[in-house]
Coordinates of C-alpha atoms in Angstrom, one line a residue:
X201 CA 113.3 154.2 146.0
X202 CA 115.9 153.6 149.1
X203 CA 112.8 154.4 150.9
X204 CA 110.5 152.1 149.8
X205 CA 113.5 149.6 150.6
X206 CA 113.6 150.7 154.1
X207 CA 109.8 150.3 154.2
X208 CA 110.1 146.8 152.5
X209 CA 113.1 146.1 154.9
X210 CA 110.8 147.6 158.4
X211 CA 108.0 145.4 157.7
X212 CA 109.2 142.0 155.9
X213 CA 112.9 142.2 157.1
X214 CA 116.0 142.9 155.7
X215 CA 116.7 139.8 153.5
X216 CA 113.6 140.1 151.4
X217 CA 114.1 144.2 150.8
X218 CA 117.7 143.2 149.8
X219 CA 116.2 140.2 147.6
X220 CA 113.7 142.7 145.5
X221 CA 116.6 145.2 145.3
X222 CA 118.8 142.5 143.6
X223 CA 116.2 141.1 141.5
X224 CA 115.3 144.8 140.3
X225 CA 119.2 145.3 139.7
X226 CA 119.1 148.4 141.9
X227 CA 122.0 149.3 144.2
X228 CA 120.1 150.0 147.3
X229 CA 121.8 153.1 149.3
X230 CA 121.5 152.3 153.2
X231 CA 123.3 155.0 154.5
X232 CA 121.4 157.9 155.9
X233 CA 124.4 160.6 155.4
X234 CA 125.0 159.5 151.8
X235 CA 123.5 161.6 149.5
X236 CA 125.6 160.4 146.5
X237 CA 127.2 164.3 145.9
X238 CA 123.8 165.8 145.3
X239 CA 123.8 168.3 148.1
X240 CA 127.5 169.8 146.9
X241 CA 126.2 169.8 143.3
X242 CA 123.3 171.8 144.3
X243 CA 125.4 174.2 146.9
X244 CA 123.6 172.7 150.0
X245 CA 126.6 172.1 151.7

Protein backbone atom coordinates (compact mmCIF):
# COMPACT_ATOMS: atom_id res chain seq x y z
CA UNK A 1 0.00 0.00 0.00
CA UNK A 2 2.77 2.66 1.23
CA UNK A 3 3.86 2.12 -2.23
CA UNK A 4 1.14 2.79 -4.12
CA UNK A 5 1.18 6.10 -1.85
CA UNK A 6 4.55 6.92 -2.94
CA UNK A 7 3.46 6.32 -6.59
CA UNK A 8 0.26 8.50 -6.00
CA UNK A 9 2.55 10.94 -4.13
CA UNK A 10 5.55 10.89 -7.34
CA UNK A 11 3.12 11.63 -9.91
CA UNK A 12 0.11 13.86 -8.45
CA UNK A 13 2.12 15.25 -5.42
CA UNK A 14 2.19 14.82 -1.99
CA UNK A 15 -1.12 16.53 -0.80
CA UNK A 16 -3.40 14.39 -2.92
CA UNK A 17 -1.42 10.86 -1.86
CA UNK A 18 -1.91 12.11 1.80
CA UNK A 19 -5.67 13.22 0.90
CA UNK A 20 -6.57 9.41 -0.43
CA UNK A 21 -4.65 8.00 2.57
CA UNK A 22 -6.89 10.03 4.95
CA UNK A 23 -10.08 9.47 3.21
CA UNK A 24 -9.17 5.59 3.13
CA UNK A 25 -8.36 5.86 6.98
CA UNK A 26 -4.96 4.38 6.40
CA UNK A 27 -1.87 5.51 8.25
CA UNK A 28 0.49 5.90 5.49
CA UNK A 29 4.16 4.76 6.59
CA UNK A 30 6.78 7.20 4.82
CA UNK A 31 9.78 6.11 6.29
CA UNK A 32 11.99 3.91 4.25
CA UNK A 33 13.81 2.25 7.50
CA UNK A 34 10.53 1.52 9.24
CA UNK A 35 9.43 -1.74 8.82
CA UNK A 36 7.00 -1.60 11.81
CA UNK A 37 9.06 -4.71 13.77
CA UNK A 38 8.54 -7.19 11.00
CA UNK A 39 12.12 -7.85 10.21
CA UNK A 40 12.88 -8.74 14.17
CA UNK A 41 9.69 -10.86 14.28
CA UNK A 42 10.92 -12.83 11.45
CA UNK A 43 14.76 -12.94 12.68
CA UNK A 44 15.98 -10.71 9.75
CA UNK A 45 17.77 -8.63 11.81
Amino acid sequence: MDLTYAWIGYVFGEDMAQDIADRSEYVRNTDAGDDGGFAARWGAV
